[in-house]
């Protein structure tokens, strides 16, 4: 296995992208990044890559979807990423990935991490942005507006992607965890920095969707009841919340339909099991399931 170091002293490379470029496409590689702030926009389609931070490592870029480029097009959501990773196997550990473009109201969507790896293991990673912080591939099969998917994978056949997140921080406001991938979030902090929606899944009918297990949903600034846990980006979107805690910023109804598609709301999956709501007595109990059923859903993901 290749081993490469990145840093601002005597390491193999001074930038992360140079280190990624040095890896042959079908080789397995470990990249060790030493403490520092790396102002880079990363792209990797290497097959088997592990990236680990040593100390305090931050990767920062600031592309926003609303920016008009030289060809007259908007950058769009799926070219706004700070880091894009594809391939078959990915490990990310002990790093921060930040999209610093600012509020979606002015800059548009700004993805911190575009995750397109078939299998990904993400541990102790901080993802910070405003709107659309984390995209979990695949894209939906059809666009709702022409050119809406313009970006790295919009022309390729859709494939299933599966990710696990452990002890991570994911921060944003509107639809800040979204996409069609299957993902398990365990012992993570999901932090809302304003009113909006946490998850916007576009799961296929046969997918697992997003599972949040033992996660803490927090906010310092969002008003009481101003954040919904989910709105389905496509009709079969799925999100399950197990043994998690919700601050008072979370709306009692939990989920809401996508605007204009209210008739599809009964096709999505929104489930709760063993969760606690802070300071909110008006909880919609119609989506609650038993611990046994929640266990079966998590077991199906792990298999």
PDB file of C-alpha atoms in Angstrom:
ATOM      1  CA  UNK A   1       0.000   0.000   0.000  1.00  0.00           C
ATOM      2  CA  UNK A   2       1.239   3.482  -0.840  1.00  0.00           C
ATOM      3  CA  UNK A   3       1.789   5.876   2.062  1.00  0.00           C
ATOM      4  CA  UNK A   4       1.993   9.600   1.422  1.00  0.00           C
ATOM      5  CA  UNK A   5       2.344  12.557   3.768  1.00  0.00           C
ATOM      6  CA  UNK A   6       1.069  16.102   3.296  1.00  0.00           C
ATOM      7  CA  UNK A   7       2.067  19.162   5.277  1.00  0.00           C
ATOM      8  CA  UNK A   8       3.716  22.542   5.428  1.00  0.00           C
ATOM      9  CA  UNK A   9       7.160  21.285   6.465  1.00  0.00           C
ATOM     10  CA  UNK A  10       9.142  18.297   5.147  1.00  0.00           C
ATOM     11  CA  UNK A  11       6.260  16.043   4.070  1.00  0.00           C
ATOM     12  CA  UNK A  12       5.992  14.413   0.627  1.00  0.00           C
ATOM     13  CA  UNK A  13       3.573  17.037  -0.718  1.00  0.00           C
ATOM     14  CA  UNK A  14       2.446  20.528   0.277  1.00  0.00           C
ATOM     15  CA  UNK A  15      -1.143  20.109  -0.960  1.00  0.00           C
ATOM     16  CA  UNK A  16      -3.706  17.363  -0.571  1.00  0.00           C
ATOM     17  CA  UNK A  17      -4.648  17.422  -4.258  1.00  0.00           C
ATOM     18  CA  UNK A  18      -1.027  16.795  -5.281  1.00  0.00           C
ATOM     19  CA  UNK A  19      -0.977  13.753  -2.995  1.00  0.00           C
ATOM     20  CA  UNK A  20      -4.232  12.424  -4.474  1.00  0.00           C
ATOM     21  CA  UNK A  21      -2.923  12.967  -8.012  1.00  0.00           C
ATOM     22  CA  UNK A  22       0.179  10.903  -7.176  1.00  0.00           C
ATOM     23  CA  UNK A  23      -1.903   7.787  -6.453  1.00  0.00           C
ATOM     24  CA  UNK A  24      -2.388   5.387  -9.404  1.00  0.00           C
ATOM     25  CA  UNK A  25      -6.091   4.856 -10.082  1.00  0.00           C
ATOM     26  CA  UNK A  26      -6.240   1.220  -9.002  1.00  0.00           C
ATOM     27  CA  UNK A  27      -3.723   1.361  -6.143  1.00  0.00           C
ATOM     28  CA  UNK A  28      -4.598   1.419  -2.451  1.00  0.00           C
ATOM     29  CA  UNK A  29      -3.148   4.426  -0.673  1.00  0.00           C
ATOM     30  CA  UNK A  30      -3.041   6.085   2.741  1.00  0.00           C
ATOM     31  CA  UNK A  31      -2.599   9.839   2.855  1.00  0.00           C
ATOM     32  CA  UNK A  32      -1.592  11.383   6.159  1.00  0.00           C
ATOM     33  CA  UNK A  33      -2.276  15.120   6.464  1.00  0.00           C
ATOM     34  CA  UNK A  34      -0.427  17.082   9.124  1.00  0.00           C
ATOM     35  CA  UNK A  35      -1.941  20.003  11.027  1.00  0.00           C
ATOM     36  CA  UNK A  36      -2.870  23.089   9.077  1.00  0.00           C
ATOM     37  CA  UNK A  37      -5.456  24.923   7.019  1.00  0.00           C
ATOM     38  CA  UNK A  38      -5.584  23.724   3.410  1.00  0.00           C
ATOM     39  CA  UNK A  39      -7.381  26.103   1.046  1.00  0.00           C
ATOM     40  CA  UNK A  40      -8.157  23.608  -1.695  1.00  0.00           C
ATOM     41  CA  UNK A  41     -10.996  22.266  -3.809  1.00  0.00           C
ATOM     42  CA  UNK A  42     -10.446  18.508  -3.914  1.00  0.00           C
ATOM     43  CA  UNK A  43     -11.401  15.958  -6.555  1.00  0.00           C
ATOM     44  CA  UNK A  44     -10.638  12.251  -6.218  1.00  0.00           C
ATOM     45  CA  UNK A  45     -11.867   9.288  -8.248  1.00  0.00           C
ATOM     46  CA  UNK A  46      -9.123   6.933  -7.018  1.00  0.00           C
ATOM     47  CA  UNK A  47     -10.357   3.432  -6.241  1.00  0.00           C
ATOM     48  CA  UNK A  48      -9.149   2.849  -2.675  1.00  0.00           C
ATOM     49  CA  UNK A  49      -7.958   5.784  -0.628  1.00  0.00           C
ATOM     50  CA  UNK A  50      -7.689   6.633   3.071  1.00  0.00           C
ATOM     51  CA  UNK A  51      -7.129  10.175   4.309  1.00  0.00           C
ATOM     52  CA  UNK A  52      -6.306  10.793   7.954  1.00  0.00           C
ATOM     53  CA  UNK A  53      -5.613  14.046   9.722  1.00  0.00           C
ATOM     54  CA  UNK A  54      -2.837  14.349  12.283  1.00  0.00           C
ATOM     55  CA  UNK A  55      -3.694  17.163  14.650  1.00  0.00           C
ATOM     56  CA  UNK A  56      -6.045  19.953  13.551  1.00  0.00           C
ATOM     57  CA  UNK A  57      -6.672  19.712   9.805  1.00  0.00           C
ATOM     58  CA  UNK A  58      -9.149  21.939   7.934  1.00  0.00           C
ATOM     59  CA  UNK A  59      -9.925  21.889   4.203  1.00  0.00           C
ATOM     60  CA  UNK A  60     -11.700  25.060   3.122  1.00  0.00           C
ATOM     61  CA  UNK A  61     -13.166  26.349  -0.149  1.00  0.00           C
ATOM     62  CA  UNK A  62     -15.985  28.775  -0.891  1.00  0.00           C
ATOM     63  CA  UNK A  63     -17.760  27.960  -4.159  1.00  0.00           C
ATOM     64  CA  UNK A  64     -21.499  28.686  -4.157  1.00  0.00           C
ATOM     65  CA  UNK A  65     -24.151  27.498  -6.584  1.00  0.00           C
ATOM     66  CA  UNK A  66     -25.344  30.998  -7.490  1.00  0.00           C
ATOM     67  CA  UNK A  67     -21.977  32.151  -8.869  1.00  0.00           C
ATOM     68  CA  UNK A  68     -22.035  32.956 -12.603  1.00  0.00           C
ATOM     69  CA  UNK A  69     -19.044  31.417 -14.387  1.00  0.00           C
ATOM     70  CA  UNK A  70     -17.214  32.540 -17.526  1.00  0.00           C
ATOM     71  CA  UNK A  71     -19.506  30.476 -19.784  1.00  0.00           C
ATOM     72  CA  UNK A  72     -22.540  32.356 -18.464  1.00  0.00           C
ATOM     73  CA  UNK A  73     -23.877  29.378 -16.485  1.00  0.00           C
ATOM     74  CA  UNK A  74     -24.442  29.277 -12.793  1.00  0.00           C
ATOM     75  CA  UNK A  75     -21.985  27.036 -11.008  1.00  0.00           C
ATOM     76  CA  UNK A  76     -24.916  24.975  -9.704  1.00  0.00           C
ATOM     77  CA  UNK A  77     -25.220  22.778  -6.637  1.00  0.00           C
ATOM     78  CA  UNK A  78     -23.122  19.845  -7.784  1.00  0.00           C
ATOM     79  CA  UNK A  79     -20.066  21.860  -8.799  1.00  0.00           C
ATOM     80  CA  UNK A  80     -20.030  23.804  -5.533  1.00  0.00           C
ATOM     81  CA  UNK A  81     -18.281  21.088  -3.476  1.00  0.00           C
ATOM     82  CA  UNK A  82     -15.177  21.649  -1.393  1.00  0.00           C
ATOM     83  CA  UNK A  83     -14.283  17.938  -1.625  1.00  0.00           C
ATOM     84  CA  UNK A  84     -15.505  15.290  -4.086  1.00  0.00           C
ATOM     85  CA  UNK A  85     -14.658  11.619  -3.535  1.00  0.00           C
ATOM     86  CA  UNK A  86     -15.628   8.696  -5.750  1.00  0.00           C
ATOM     87  CA  UNK A  87     -14.051   5.246  -6.214  1.00  0.00           C
ATOM     88  CA  UNK A  88     -14.850   1.941  -4.535  1.00  0.00           C
ATOM     89  CA  UNK A  89     -13.559   2.442  -0.986  1.00  0.00           C
ATOM     90  CA  UNK A  90     -12.919   5.609   0.999  1.00  0.00           C
ATOM     91  CA  UNK A  91     -11.814   6.299   4.568  1.00  0.00           C
ATOM     92  CA  UNK A  92     -11.835   9.820   6.017  1.00  0.00           C
ATOM     93  CA  UNK A  93     -10.722  10.410   9.593  1.00  0.00           C
ATOM     94  CA  UNK A  94     -10.033  13.390  11.845  1.00  0.00           C
ATOM     95  CA  UNK A  95     -10.434  16.250   9.353  1.00  0.00           C
ATOM     96  CA  UNK A  96     -12.740  19.226   8.864  1.00  0.00           C
ATOM     97  CA  UNK A  97     -14.216  19.989   5.442  1.00  0.00           C
ATOM     98  CA  UNK A  98     -15.796  23.416   5.120  1.00  0.00           C
ATOM     99  CA  UNK A  99     -17.681  25.241   2.407  1.00  0.00           C
ATOM    100  CA  UNK A 100     -17.348  28.901   3.368  1.00  0.00           C
ATOM    101  CA  UNK A 101     -19.528  30.429   0.621  1.00  0.00           C
ATOM    102  CA  UNK A 102     -22.069  31.589   3.205  1.00  0.00           C
ATOM    103  CA  UNK A 103     -25.846  31.655   3.371  1.00  0.00           C
ATOM    104  CA  UNK A 104     -27.863  29.878   0.716  1.00  0.00           C
ATOM    105  CA  UNK A 105     -30.055  32.965   0.432  1.00  0.00           C
ATOM    106  CA  UNK A 106     -27.165  34.872  -1.151  1.00  0.00           C
ATOM    107  CA  UNK A 107     -24.566  32.330  -2.333  1.00  0.00           C
ATOM    108  CA  UNK A 108     -26.859  29.433  -3.192  1.00  0.00           C
ATOM    109  CA  UNK A 109     -26.131  25.860  -2.243  1.00  0.00           C
ATOM    110  CA  UNK A 110     -22.600  25.088  -1.072  1.00  0.00           C
ATOM    111  CA  UNK A 111     -21.601  21.441  -0.662  1.00  0.00           C
ATOM    112  CA  UNK A 112     -18.776  20.670   1.754  1.00  0.00           C
ATOM    113  CA  UNK A 113     -18.514  16.943   0.916  1.00  0.00           C
ATOM    114  CA  UNK A 114     -19.828  15.286  -2.268  1.00  0.00           C
ATOM    115  CA  UNK A 115     -19.607  11.583  -1.450  1.00  0.00           C
ATOM    116  CA  UNK A 116     -19.778   9.214  -4.430  1.00  0.00           C
ATOM    117  CA  UNK A 117     -17.699   6.268  -3.152  1.00  0.00           C
ATOM    118  CA  UNK A 118     -19.340   2.835  -3.288  1.00  0.00           C
ATOM    119  CA  UNK A 119     -18.295   2.222   0.337  1.00  0.00           C
ATOM    120  CA  UNK A 120     -17.178   4.977   2.706  1.00  0.00           C
ATOM    121  CA  UNK A 121     -16.141   5.037   6.358  1.00  0.00           C
ATOM    122  CA  UNK A 122     -16.159   8.520   7.876  1.00  0.00           C
ATOM    123  CA  UNK A 123     -14.912   8.929  11.461  1.00  0.00           C
ATOM    124  CA  UNK A 124     -14.395  12.033  13.604  1.00  0.00           C
ATOM    125  CA  UNK A 125     -14.939  14.304  10.609  1.00  0.00           C
ATOM    126  CA  UNK A 126     -16.470  17.772  10.797  1.00  0.00           C
ATOM    127  CA  UNK A 127     -18.572  18.937   7.818  1.00  0.00           C
ATOM    128  CA  UNK A 128     -19.608  22.574   7.905  1.00  0.00           C
ATOM    129  CA  UNK A 129     -21.607  24.713   5.486  1.00  0.00           C
ATOM    130  CA  UNK A 130     -25.071  26.259   5.214  1.00  0.00           C
ATOM    131  CA  UNK A 131     -27.305  24.763   2.511  1.00  0.00           C
ATOM    132  CA  UNK A 132     -26.598  21.233   1.167  1.00  0.00           C
ATOM    133  CA  UNK A 133     -23.550  20.517   3.352  1.00  0.00           C
ATOM    134  CA  UNK A 134     -23.326  16.761   2.657  1.00  0.00           C
ATOM    135  CA  UNK A 135     -24.423  15.100  -0.576  1.00  0.00           C
ATOM    136  CA  UNK A 136     -24.692  11.310  -0.541  1.00  0.00           C
ATOM    137  CA  UNK A 137     -24.679   9.909  -4.066  1.00  0.00           C
ATOM    138  CA  UNK A 138     -26.441   8.773  -6.215  1.00  0.00           C
ATOM    139  CA  UNK A 139     -28.330  11.592  -7.827  1.00  0.00           C
ATOM    140  CA  UNK A 140     -32.028  10.996  -8.486  1.00  0.00           C
ATOM    141  CA  UNK A 141     -32.726   9.325 -11.822  1.00  0.00           C
ATOM    142  CA  UNK A 142     -34.481  12.357 -13.267  1.00  0.00           C
ATOM    143  CA  UNK A 143     -34.005  16.103 -12.966  1.00  0.00           C
ATOM    144  CA  UNK A 144     -36.836  18.412 -12.055  1.00  0.00           C
ATOM    145  CA  UNK A 145     -35.255  21.307 -13.918  1.00  0.00           C
ATOM    146  CA  UNK A 146     -32.990  21.184 -16.968  1.00  0.00           C
ATOM    147  CA  UNK A 147     -29.305  21.268 -16.030  1.00  0.00           C
ATOM    148  CA  UNK A 148     -30.042  20.922 -12.328  1.00  0.00           C
ATOM    149  CA  UNK A 149     -27.619  17.994 -11.918  1.00  0.00           C
ATOM    150  CA  UNK A 150     -24.780  19.504 -13.992  1.00  0.00           C
ATOM    151  CA  UNK A 151     -21.577  18.298 -12.352  1.00  0.00           C
ATOM    152  CA  UNK A 152     -19.206  15.348 -11.865  1.00  0.00           C
ATOM    153  CA  UNK A 153     -21.641  12.404 -12.169  1.00  0.00           C
ATOM    154  CA  UNK A 154     -24.750  13.686 -13.913  1.00  0.00           C
ATOM    155  CA  UNK A 155     -24.254  11.632 -17.125  1.00  0.00           C
ATOM    156  CA  UNK A 156     -23.223   8.271 -15.652  1.00  0.00           C
ATOM    157  CA  UNK A 157     -25.528   5.380 -14.658  1.00  0.00           C
ATOM    158  CA  UNK A 158     -26.659   5.610 -11.034  1.00  0.00           C
ATOM    159  CA  UNK A 159     -25.094   3.126  -8.618  1.00  0.00           C
ATOM    160  CA  UNK A 160     -25.752   2.346  -4.985  1.00  0.00           C
ATOM    161  CA  UNK A 161     -23.446   3.981  -2.443  1.00  0.00           C
ATOM    162  CA  UNK A 162     -23.193   3.130   1.239  1.00  0.00           C
ATOM    163  CA  UNK A 163     -21.571   5.185   3.981  1.00  0.00           C
ATOM    164  CA  UNK A 164     -21.060   5.062   7.731  1.00  0.00           C
ATOM    165  CA  UNK A 165     -20.450   8.156   9.845  1.00  0.00           C
ATOM    166  CA  UNK A 166     -19.167   7.764  13.400  1.00  0.00           C
ATOM    167  CA  UNK A 167     -18.593  10.574  15.927  1.00  0.00           C
ATOM    168  CA  UNK A 168     -18.896  13.255  13.269  1.00  0.00           C
ATOM    169  CA  UNK A 169     -20.196  16.816  13.345  1.00  0.00           C
ATOM    170  CA  UNK A 170     -22.437  17.850  10.452  1.00  0.00           C
ATOM    171  CA  UNK A 171     -23.541  21.475  10.403  1.00  0.00           C
ATOM    172  CA  UNK A 172     -25.896  23.432   8.164  1.00  0.00           C
ATOM    173  CA  UNK A 173     -29.413  24.770   7.789  1.00  0.00           C
ATOM    174  CA  UNK A 174     -31.389  23.824   4.639  1.00  0.00           C
ATOM    175  CA  UNK A 175     -31.395  20.203   3.385  1.00  0.00           C
ATOM    176  CA  UNK A 176     -27.893  19.832   4.737  1.00  0.00           C
ATOM    177  CA  UNK A 177     -27.815  16.025   4.533  1.00  0.00           C
ATOM    178  CA  UNK A 178     -29.288  14.997   1.187  1.00  0.00           C
ATOM    179  CA  UNK A 179     -29.161  12.496  -1.671  1.00  0.00           C
ATOM    180  CA  UNK A 180     -29.990   8.950  -2.674  1.00  0.00           C
ATOM    181  CA  UNK A 181     -27.290   7.029  -0.820  1.00  0.00           C
ATOM    182  CA  UNK A 182     -27.735   4.668   2.122  1.00  0.00           C
ATOM    183  CA  UNK A 183     -26.007   5.996   5.235  1.00  0.00           C
ATOM    184  CA  UNK A 184     -25.743   5.200   8.927  1.00  0.00           C
ATOM    185  CA  UNK A 185     -24.884   8.041  11.311  1.00  0.00           C
ATOM    186  CA  UNK A 186     -23.866   6.891  14.794  1.00  0.00           C
ATOM    187  CA  UNK A 187     -22.955   9.044  17.793  1.00  0.00           C
ATOM    188  CA  UNK A 188     -22.872  12.153  15.609  1.00  0.00           C
ATOM    189  CA  UNK A 189     -23.812  15.748  16.368  1.00  0.00           C
ATOM    190  CA  UNK A 190     -26.192  17.172  13.769  1.00  0.00           C
ATOM    191  CA  UNK A 191     -26.086  20.936  14.274  1.00  0.00           C
ATOM    192  CA  UNK A 192     -28.590  23.364  12.763  1.00  0.00           C
ATOM    193  CA  UNK A 193     -27.247  26.895  12.383  1.00  0.00           C
ATOM    194  CA  UNK A 194     -30.631  28.338  11.405  1.00  0.00           C
ATOM    195  CA  UNK A 195     -34.195  27.394  10.465  1.00  0.00           C
ATOM    196  CA  UNK A 196     -34.650  24.762   7.779  1.00  0.00           C
ATOM    197  CA  UNK A 197     -34.500  21.028   7.168  1.00  0.00           C
ATOM    198  CA  UNK A 198     -31.949  18.461   8.278  1.00  0.00           C
ATOM    199  CA  UNK A 199     -32.389  15.557   5.837  1.00  0.00           C
ATOM    200  CA  UNK A 200     -33.639  15.585   2.260  1.00  0.00           C
ATOM    201  CA  UNK A 201     -33.351  11.958   1.091  1.00  0.00           C
ATOM    202  CA  UNK A 202     -34.027  10.850  -2.490  1.00  0.00           C
ATOM    203  CA  UNK A 203     -33.817   7.122  -1.744  1.00  0.00           C
ATOM    204  CA  UNK A 204     -34.839   4.564  -4.356  1.00  0.00           C
ATOM    205  CA  UNK A 205     -37.802   2.388  -3.383  1.00  0.00           C
ATOM    206  CA  UNK A 206     -35.478  -0.529  -2.482  1.00  0.00           C
ATOM    207  CA  UNK A 207     -32.929   1.541  -0.540  1.00  0.00           C
ATOM    208  CA  UNK A 208     -32.393   1.912   3.208  1.00  0.00           C
ATOM    209  CA  UNK A 209     -31.986   5.689   3.195  1.00  0.00           C
ATOM    210  CA  UNK A 210     -30.559   7.598   6.159  1.00  0.00           C
ATOM    211  CA  UNK A 211     -30.397   6.102   9.663  1.00  0.00           C
ATOM    212  CA  UNK A 212     -29.466   8.304  12.626  1.00  0.00           C
ATOM    213  CA  UNK A 213     -28.581   6.238  15.699  1.00  0.00           C
ATOM    214  CA  UNK A 214     -27.677   7.825  19.045  1.00  0.00           C
ATOM    215  CA  UNK A 215     -27.255  11.226  17.421  1.00  0.00           C
ATOM    216  CA  UNK A 216     -27.700  14.617  19.095  1.00  0.00           C
ATOM    217  CA  UNK A 217     -29.586  17.224  17.070  1.00  0.00           C
ATOM    218  CA  UNK A 218     -28.465  20.587  18.417  1.00  0.00           C
ATOM    219  CA  UNK A 219     -28.684  24.285  17.683  1.00  0.00           C
ATOM    220  CA  UNK A 220     -27.511  27.500  19.310  1.00  0.00           C
ATOM    221  CA  UNK A 221     -29.408  29.936  17.090  1.00  0.00           C
ATOM    222  CA  UNK A 222     -32.462  28.302  15.463  1.00  0.00           C
ATOM    223  CA  UNK A 223     -35.755  29.264  17.070  1.00  0.00           C
ATOM    224  CA  UNK A 224     -38.018  26.719  18.746  1.00  0.00           C
ATOM    225  CA  UNK A 225     -39.804  24.498  16.236  1.00  0.00           C
ATOM    226  CA  UNK A 226     -38.067  26.083  13.228  1.00  0.00           C
ATOM    227  CA  UNK A 227     -36.230  22.976  11.959  1.00  0.00           C
ATOM    228  CA  UNK A 228     -37.804  19.877  10.391  1.00  0.00           C
ATOM    229  CA  UNK A 229     -35.954  16.583  10.604  1.00  0.00           C
ATOM    230  CA  UNK A 230     -36.836  15.597   7.046  1.00  0.00           C
ATOM    231  CA  UNK A 231     -38.489  16.586   3.801  1.00  0.00           C
ATOM    232  CA  UNK A 232     -38.305  14.007   0.980  1.00  0.00           C
ATOM    233  CA  UNK A 233     -36.398  15.227  -2.082  1.00  0.00           C
ATOM    234  CA  UNK A 234     -37.998  12.376  -4.019  1.00  0.00           C
ATOM    235  CA  UNK A 235     -41.158  10.474  -3.202  1.00  0.00           C
ATOM    236  CA  UNK A 236     -39.482   7.358  -1.733  1.00  0.00           C
ATOM    237  CA  UNK A 237     -37.056   9.286   0.485  1.00  0.00           C
ATOM    238  CA  UNK A 238     -36.326   7.459   3.750  1.00  0.00           C
ATOM    239  CA  UNK A 239     -35.003   8.658   7.103  1.00  0.00           C
ATOM    240  CA  UNK A 240     -35.055   6.773  10.410  1.00  0.00           C
ATOM    241  CA  UNK A 241     -34.123   8.285  13.788  1.00  0.00           C
ATOM    242  CA  UNK A 242     -33.198   5.884  16.590  1.00  0.00           C
ATOM    243  CA  UNK A 243     -32.289   6.619  20.244  1.00  0.00           C
ATOM    244  CA  UNK A 244     -31.483  10.221  19.346  1.00  0.00           C
ATOM    245  CA  UNK A 245     -32.058  13.498  21.175  1.00  0.00           C
ATOM    246  CA  UNK A 246     -33.644  16.588  19.660  1.00  0.00           C
ATOM    247  CA  UNK A 247     -33.300  20.137  20.898  1.00  0.00           C
ATOM    248  CA  UNK A 248     -36.264  22.479  21.095  1.00  0.00           C
ATOM    249  CA  UNK A 249     -35.454  23.805  17.613  1.00  0.00           C
ATOM    250  CA  UNK A 250     -36.914  20.609  16.101  1.00  0.00           C
ATOM    251  CA  UNK A 251     -40.551  20.914  14.985  1.00  0.00           C
ATOM    252  CA  UNK A 252     -42.978  18.562  16.697  1.00  0.00           C
ATOM    253  CA  UNK A 253     -44.330  17.287  13.369  1.00  0.00           C
ATOM    254  CA  UNK A 254     -40.811  16.097  12.522  1.00  0.00           C
ATOM    255  CA  UNK A 255     -41.186  16.056   8.760  1.00  0.00           C
ATOM    256  CA  UNK A 256     -42.940  18.065   6.076  1.00  0.00           C
ATOM    257  CA  UNK A 257     -43.633  17.481   2.370  1.00  0.00           C
ATOM    258  CA  UNK A 258     -41.567  18.986  -0.413  1.00  0.00           C
ATOM    259  CA  UNK A 259     -43.321  22.205  -1.494  1.00  0.00           C
ATOM    260  CA  UNK A 260     -45.757  21.548  -4.326  1.00  0.00           C
ATOM    261  CA  UNK A 261     -45.535  17.771  -3.916  1.00  0.00           C
ATOM    262  CA  UNK A 262     -47.731  17.343  -0.866  1.00  0.00           C
ATOM    263  CA  UNK A 263     -49.566  14.417  -2.509  1.00  0.00           C
ATOM    264  CA  UNK A 264     -46.331  12.357  -2.434  1.00  0.00           C
ATOM    265  CA  UNK A 265     -45.783  12.715   1.316  1.00  0.00           C
ATOM    266  CA  UNK A 266     -47.433   9.367   2.106  1.00  0.00           C
ATOM    267  CA  UNK A 267     -44.892   7.547  -0.111  1.00  0.00           C
ATOM    268  CA  UNK A 268     -41.832   8.539   1.895  1.00  0.00           C
ATOM    269  CA  UNK A 269     -40.534   6.853   5.061  1.00  0.00           C
ATOM    270  CA  UNK A 270     -40.072   8.883   8.244  1.00  0.00           C
ATOM    271  CA  UNK A 271     -39.676   6.832  11.437  1.00  0.00           C
ATOM    272  CA  UNK A 272     -38.731   7.474  15.060  1.00  0.00           C
ATOM    273  CA  UNK A 273     -37.744   5.017  17.796  1.00  0.00           C
ATOM    274  CA  UNK A 274     -36.682   5.706  21.371  1.00  0.00           C
ATOM    275  CA  UNK A 275     -35.984   9.408  20.767  1.00  0.00           C
ATOM    276  CA  UNK A 276     -36.260  12.307  23.198  1.00  0.00           C
ATOM    277  CA  UNK A 277     -37.538  15.796  22.375  1.00  0.00           C
ATOM    278  CA  UNK A 278     -36.454  18.726  24.523  1.00  0.00           C
ATOM    279  CA  UNK A 279     -39.177  21.152  25.567  1.00  0.00           C
ATOM    280  CA  UNK A 280     -41.668  20.069  22.906  1.00  0.00           C
ATOM    281  CA  UNK A 281     -44.873  18.460  24.119  1.00  0.00           C
ATOM    282  CA  UNK A 282     -46.616  18.424  20.722  1.00  0.00           C
ATOM    283  CA  UNK A 283     -44.829  15.440  19.148  1.00  0.00           C
ATOM    284  CA  UNK A 284     -46.447  13.579  16.271  1.00  0.00           C
ATOM    285  CA  UNK A 285     -46.422   9.978  17.495  1.00  0.00           C
ATOM    286  CA  UNK A 286     -47.791   8.467  14.267  1.00  0.00           C
ATOM    287  CA  UNK A 287     -44.279   7.763  12.962  1.00  0.00           C
ATOM    288  CA  UNK A 288     -42.957   5.970  16.042  1.00  0.00           C
ATOM    289  CA  UNK A 289     -41.831   2.349  15.828  1.00  0.00           C
ATOM    290  CA  UNK A 290     -40.613  -0.209  18.358  1.00  0.00           C
ATOM    291  CA  UNK A 291     -36.982  -0.835  19.287  1.00  0.00           C
ATOM    292  CA  UNK A 292     -37.263  -4.259  17.655  1.00  0.00           C
ATOM    293  CA  UNK A 293     -38.353  -2.807  14.324  1.00  0.00           C
ATOM    294  CA  UNK A 294     -35.628  -0.171  14.477  1.00  0.00           C
ATOM    295  CA  UNK A 295     -33.092  -2.919  15.178  1.00  0.00           C
ATOM    296  CA  UNK A 296     -34.215  -4.806  12.083  1.00  0.00           C
ATOM    297  CA  UNK A 297     -33.759  -1.704   9.928  1.00  0.00           C
ATOM    298  CA  UNK A 298     -30.196  -1.172  11.222  1.00  0.00           C
ATOM    299  CA  UNK A 299     -29.375  -4.837  10.779  1.00  0.00           C
ATOM    300  CA  UNK A 300     -30.584  -4.702   7.175  1.00  0.00           C
ATOM    301  CA  UNK A 301     -28.207  -1.780   6.568  1.00  0.00           C
ATOM    302  CA  UNK A 302     -25.238  -3.592   8.076  1.00  0.00           C
ATOM    303  CA  UNK A 303     -25.920  -6.693   5.959  1.00  0.00           C
TER     304      UNK A 303
END
